[in-house]
Structure formats: C-alpha cells, structure tokens
PDB file of C-alpha atoms in Angstrom:
ATOM      1  CA  UNK L   1      97.217 132.944 104.734  1.00  0.00           C
ATOM      2  CA  UNK L   2      95.384 135.833 103.247  1.00  0.00           C
ATOM      3  CA  UNK L   3      93.404 138.656 104.389  1.00  0.00           C
ATOM      4  CA  UNK L   4      89.827 138.005 103.116  1.00  0.00           C
ATOM      5  CA  UNK L   5      88.179 140.568 100.952  1.00  0.00           C
ATOM      6  CA  UNK L   6      84.640 140.419  99.503  1.00  0.00           C
ATOM      7  CA  UNK L   7      86.329 139.558  96.285  1.00  0.00           C
ATOM      8  CA  UNK L   8      88.653 136.846  97.581  1.00  0.00           C
ATOM      9  CA  UNK L   9      85.633 135.242  99.556  1.00  0.00           C
ATOM     10  CA  UNK L  10      83.594 135.242  96.447  1.00  0.00           C
ATOM     11  CA  UNK L  11      86.202 133.460  94.350  1.00  0.00           C
ATOM     12  CA  UNK L  12      86.942 130.871  97.087  1.00  0.00           C
ATOM     13  CA  UNK L  13      83.223 130.061  97.482  1.00  0.00           C
ATOM     14  CA  UNK L  14      82.675 130.010  93.640  1.00  0.00           C
ATOM     15  CA  UNK L  15      85.578 127.536  93.444  1.00  0.00           C
ATOM     16  CA  UNK L  16      83.914 125.237  95.987  1.00  0.00           C
ATOM     17  CA  UNK L  17      80.453 125.506  94.118  1.00  0.00           C
ATOM     18  CA  UNK L  18      79.047 127.936  96.503  1.00  0.00           C
ATOM     19  CA  UNK L  19      78.080 131.470  96.019  1.00  0.00           C
ATOM     20  CA  UNK L  20      78.508 134.727  97.865  1.00  0.00           C
ATOM     21  CA  UNK L  21      75.115 135.591  99.250  1.00  0.00           C
ATOM     22  CA  UNK L  22      74.274 138.974 100.724  1.00  0.00           C
ATOM     23  CA  UNK L  23      74.034 137.253 104.202  1.00  0.00           C
ATOM     24  CA  UNK L  24      77.597 135.926 103.972  1.00  0.00           C
ATOM     25  CA  UNK L  25      78.798 139.204 102.721  1.00  0.00           C
ATOM     26  CA  UNK L  26      77.245 141.217 105.652  1.00  0.00           C
ATOM     27  CA  UNK L  27      78.566 138.658 108.098  1.00  0.00           C
ATOM     28  CA  UNK L  28      82.140 138.942 106.651  1.00  0.00           C
ATOM     29  CA  UNK L  29      81.975 142.889 106.828  1.00  0.00           C
ATOM     30  CA  UNK L  30      80.849 142.671 110.474  1.00  0.00           C
ATOM     31  CA  UNK L  31      83.984 140.598 111.271  1.00  0.00           C
ATOM     32  CA  UNK L  32      86.219 142.716 109.138  1.00  0.00           C
ATOM     33  CA  UNK L  33      85.205 145.857 111.171  1.00  0.00           C
ATOM     34  CA  UNK L  34      85.399 144.305 114.597  1.00  0.00           C
ATOM     35  CA  UNK L  35      87.947 145.997 116.762  1.00  0.00           C
ATOM     36  CA  UNK L  36      91.007 143.781 117.630  1.00  0.00           C
ATOM     37  CA  UNK L  37      90.363 141.759 120.638  1.00  0.00           C
ATOM     38  CA  UNK L  38      86.644 141.502 120.204  1.00  0.00           C
ATOM     39  CA  UNK L  39      84.995 138.167 119.709  1.00  0.00           C
ATOM     40  CA  UNK L  40      81.434 137.321 118.751  1.00  0.00           C
ATOM     41  CA  UNK L  41      79.327 134.444 119.394  1.00  0.00           C
ATOM     42  CA  UNK L  42      76.400 133.504 117.063  1.00  0.00           C
ATOM     43  CA  UNK L  43      73.895 135.181 119.505  1.00  0.00           C
ATOM     44  CA  UNK L  44      76.031 138.235 119.654  1.00  0.00           C
ATOM     45  CA  UNK L  45      76.055 138.513 116.006  1.00  0.00           C
ATOM     46  CA  UNK L  46      72.358 137.870 115.555  1.00  0.00           C
ATOM     47  CA  UNK L  47      71.622 140.640 117.954  1.00  0.00           C
ATOM     48  CA  UNK L  48      74.129 143.062 116.284  1.00  0.00           C
ATOM     49  CA  UNK L  49      72.546 142.301 112.922  1.00  0.00           C
ATOM     50  CA  UNK L  50      68.851 142.407 114.300  1.00  0.00           C
ATOM     51  CA  UNK L  51      69.723 145.943 115.706  1.00  0.00           C
ATOM     52  CA  UNK L  52      71.048 146.933 112.416  1.00  0.00           C
ATOM     53  CA  UNK L  53      68.022 145.941 110.757  1.00  0.00           C
ATOM     54  CA  UNK L  54      69.384 143.022 108.999  1.00  0.00           C
ATOM     55  CA  UNK L  55      66.965 140.123 108.790  1.00  0.00           C
ATOM     56  CA  UNK L  56      69.360 137.349 108.915  1.00  0.00           C
ATOM     57  CA  UNK L  57      68.049 134.035 111.024  1.00  0.00           C
ATOM     58  CA  UNK L  58      70.002 132.597 113.679  1.00  0.00           C
ATOM     59  CA  UNK L  59      70.250 129.217 111.730  1.00  0.00           C
ATOM     60  CA  UNK L  60      71.736 131.029 108.779  1.00  0.00           C
ATOM     61  CA  UNK L  61      74.359 132.806 111.032  1.00  0.00           C
ATOM     62  CA  UNK L  62      75.355 129.373 112.581  1.00  0.00           C
ATOM     63  CA  UNK L  63      75.717 127.698 109.130  1.00  0.00           C
ATOM     64  CA  UNK L  64      77.659 130.792 107.795  1.00  0.00           C
ATOM     65  CA  UNK L  65      79.921 130.810 110.780  1.00  0.00           C
ATOM     66  CA  UNK L  66      80.691 127.126 110.392  1.00  0.00           C
ATOM     67  CA  UNK L  67      81.366 127.523 106.696  1.00  0.00           C
ATOM     68  CA  UNK L  68      83.684 130.500 107.343  1.00  0.00           C
ATOM     69  CA  UNK L  69      85.556 128.642 110.138  1.00  0.00           C
ATOM     70  CA  UNK L  70      86.025 125.516 108.013  1.00  0.00           C
ATOM     71  CA  UNK L  71      87.392 127.735 105.195  1.00  0.00           C
ATOM     72  CA  UNK L  72      89.859 129.444 107.542  1.00  0.00           C
ATOM     73  CA  UNK L  73      88.321 132.909 107.206  1.00  0.00           C
ATOM     74  CA  UNK L  74      87.126 132.942 110.730  1.00  0.00           C
ATOM     75  CA  UNK L  75      88.623 131.441 113.864  1.00  0.00           C
ATOM     76  CA  UNK L  76      86.292 129.352 116.137  1.00  0.00           C
ATOM     77  CA  UNK L  77      87.200 130.019 119.994  1.00  0.00           C
ATOM     78  CA  UNK L  78      86.316 128.169 122.974  1.00  0.00           C
ATOM     79  CA  UNK L  79      86.377 131.021 125.581  1.00  0.00           C
ATOM     80  CA  UNK L  80      84.949 129.238 128.391  1.00  0.00           C
ATOM     81  CA  UNK L  81      81.626 130.579 128.283  1.00  0.00           C
ATOM     82  CA  UNK L  82      79.617 127.435 127.209  1.00  0.00           C
ATOM     83  CA  UNK L  83      79.503 128.413 123.455  1.00  0.00           C
ATOM     84  CA  UNK L  84      81.868 129.112 120.626  1.00  0.00           C
ATOM     85  CA  UNK L  85      82.944 132.731 119.696  1.00  0.00           C
ATOM     86  CA  UNK L  86      84.583 133.912 116.414  1.00  0.00           C
ATOM     87  CA  UNK L  87      86.931 136.375 115.141  1.00  0.00           C
ATOM     88  CA  UNK L  88      88.525 137.168 111.644  1.00  0.00           C
ATOM     89  CA  UNK L  89      91.366 134.800 111.217  1.00  0.00           C
ATOM     90  CA  UNK L  90      94.360 137.317 110.774  1.00  0.00           C
ATOM     91  CA  UNK L  91      97.572 136.245 109.025  1.00  0.00           C
ATOM     92  CA  UNK L  92     100.977 136.531 110.436  1.00  0.00           C
ATOM     93  CA  UNK L  93     102.035 138.838 112.271  1.00  0.00           C
ATOM     94  CA  UNK L  94      98.662 139.452 113.725  1.00  0.00           C
ATOM     95  CA  UNK L  95      98.120 135.968 114.658  1.00  0.00           C
ATOM     96  CA  UNK L  96      97.647 135.551 118.447  1.00  0.00           C
ATOM     97  CA  UNK L  97      96.529 133.058 121.071  1.00  0.00           C
ATOM     98  CA  UNK L  98      94.095 133.358 124.304  1.00  0.00           C
ATOM     99  CA  UNK L  99      94.599 133.144 127.946  1.00  0.00           C
ATOM    100  CA  UNK L 100      91.156 132.753 129.776  1.00  0.00           C
ATOM    101  CA  UNK L 101      90.241 132.915 133.237  1.00  0.00           C
ATOM    102  CA  UNK L 102      87.863 129.969 134.019  1.00  0.00           C
ATOM    103  CA  UNK L 103      86.167 132.075 136.884  1.00  0.00           C
ATOM    104  CA  UNK L 104      85.350 135.468 135.286  1.00  0.00           C
ATOM    105  CA  UNK L 105      85.965 134.610 131.650  1.00  0.00           C
ATOM    106  CA  UNK L 106      88.203 137.575 131.109  1.00  0.00           C
ATOM    107  CA  UNK L 107      90.345 136.928 128.070  1.00  0.00           C
ATOM    108  CA  UNK L 108      93.879 138.124 127.087  1.00  0.00           C
ATOM    109  CA  UNK L 109      95.346 137.868 123.762  1.00  0.00           C
ATOM    110  CA  UNK L 110      98.934 137.287 123.332  1.00  0.00           C
ATOM    111  CA  UNK L 111     101.424 136.529 120.490  1.00  0.00           C
ATOM    112  CA  UNK L 112     104.027 133.604 120.348  1.00  0.00           C
ATOM    113  CA  UNK L 113     105.616 132.912 116.962  1.00  0.00           C
ATOM    114  CA  UNK L 114     107.045 129.490 118.375  1.00  0.00           C
ATOM    115  CA  UNK L 115     103.496 128.145 118.587  1.00  0.00           C
ATOM    116  CA  UNK L 116     102.658 129.054 114.964  1.00  0.00           C
ATOM    117  CA  UNK L 117     105.950 127.655 113.830  1.00  0.00           C
ATOM    118  CA  UNK L 118     105.453 124.400 115.535  1.00  0.00           C
ATOM    119  CA  UNK L 119     102.005 124.262 114.053  1.00  0.00           C
ATOM    120  CA  UNK L 120     103.031 124.935 110.529  1.00  0.00           C
ATOM    121  CA  UNK L 121     105.885 122.490 110.786  1.00  0.00           C
ATOM    122  CA  UNK L 122     103.837 119.835 112.075  1.00  0.00           C
ATOM    123  CA  UNK L 123     101.103 120.340 109.282  1.00  0.00           C
ATOM    124  CA  UNK L 124     103.707 120.490 106.494  1.00  0.00           C
ATOM    125  CA  UNK L 125     105.322 117.238 107.766  1.00  0.00           C
ATOM    126  CA  UNK L 126     102.035 115.572 107.555  1.00  0.00           C
ATOM    127  CA  UNK L 127     100.967 116.953 104.234  1.00  0.00           C
ATOM    128  CA  UNK L 128      98.435 119.186 105.662  1.00  0.00           C
ATOM    129  CA  UNK L 129      97.548 122.832 104.690  1.00  0.00           C
ATOM    130  CA  UNK L 130      97.592 124.911 107.834  1.00  0.00           C
ATOM    131  CA  UNK L 131      94.476 127.087 108.172  1.00  0.00           C
ATOM    132  CA  UNK L 132      94.845 128.100 111.785  1.00  0.00           C
ATOM    133  CA  UNK L 133      96.911 127.350 114.783  1.00  0.00           C
ATOM    134  CA  UNK L 134      95.602 128.481 118.189  1.00  0.00           C
ATOM    135  CA  UNK L 135      96.635 127.887 121.818  1.00  0.00           C
ATOM    136  CA  UNK L 136      94.047 128.557 124.312  1.00  0.00           C
ATOM    137  CA  UNK L 137      95.183 128.584 128.125  1.00  0.00           C
ATOM    138  CA  UNK L 138      92.595 128.058 130.744  1.00  0.00           C
ATOM    139  CA  UNK L 139      93.852 129.573 134.080  1.00  0.00           C
ATOM    140  CA  UNK L 140      92.646 131.649 137.107  1.00  0.00           C
ATOM    141  CA  UNK L 141      93.472 135.479 136.891  1.00  0.00           C
ATOM    142  CA  UNK L 142      95.125 137.391 139.742  1.00  0.00           C
ATOM    143  CA  UNK L 143      91.835 138.961 140.712  1.00  0.00           C
ATOM    144  CA  UNK L 144      89.784 135.714 141.055  1.00  0.00           C
ATOM    145  CA  UNK L 145      92.843 134.120 142.794  1.00  0.00           C
ATOM    146  CA  UNK L 146      92.712 136.797 145.298  1.00  0.00           C
ATOM    147  CA  UNK L 147      88.945 136.465 145.710  1.00  0.00           C
ATOM    148  CA  UNK L 148      89.477 132.584 146.399  1.00  0.00           C
ATOM    149  CA  UNK L 149      92.124 133.291 149.049  1.00  0.00           C
ATOM    150  CA  UNK L 150      90.700 133.541 152.609  1.00  0.00           C
ATOM    151  CA  UNK L 151      91.639 136.621 154.391  1.00  0.00           C
TER     152      UNK L 151
END
C-alpha cells in the first residue's frame, strides 16, 4: 500500500480514465492533514470545507469519498453513529483497527499485525489484491458499564 500524494492520485485516476479535479485534490488534502485518530463523515467534511470558503456540494463530497474508498485511498468506517466516517488509509505500520462503545460512540484505535497478516494471506490465497483490512469491535466502555450498573 502506498501513501497517496497529489501526483500518485492523479496518475491512478488518469489510469482509470478519470481526472484529478480541484475538488478531489482539496478533499485529499483535508484527509492528509487530519490529525491521527480523527475521522470525518461526509457532513463533517462539508461543514469544514464550507467554513474554509470551499464551495463543494454535499453530493460531490459523497461521490468523491466513495470513489477514494473504492480506490483504497480512504478507509470507510462504520463507527456506530448511523453514518460512515472516513480517514486516510495508512500503510503498514500505521494500519489500525477500531474499538467502539455502542452507548457513547467513543472510539479507540488499536494495532494488531495478526489481523492484517490474516487479511493479506486470505486475499492472496483467493487471488485478490488487498486494499484494506480492518476490524471494528463494538462493545460497551467501562464508563458506560458503570452507568448501567445499579448502585
């Protein structure tokens, strides 16, 4: 897996018959600059772009996020909030998984090389090209467990 730059994104899009639009480039830059552990939904991204004066429609954002997730540039995450979130798809050793509280939606990122190795081995065995391998664990955090316990 590669770290995506504007040049590599442009080359890959051109190879597939698409072009690097200013909107796609802007969205890539937002995700490249996100602090580690921060995830954005399409709506979060729309509000961020709008506050920066970027006039990118929500439908363009949705299409671009789906395209970049299919290409393996972004990871599409189900974080238990009823909508998808996205983050840049980091190569090994920055690859990580998510532990999510189903009550308060707090999210913890964790690393586990065994999960990635199993995913890569399975994909290779079946002739697939691995773009992403992620494990999402839905649980109840200690704080929410304490809140559920009667005194």
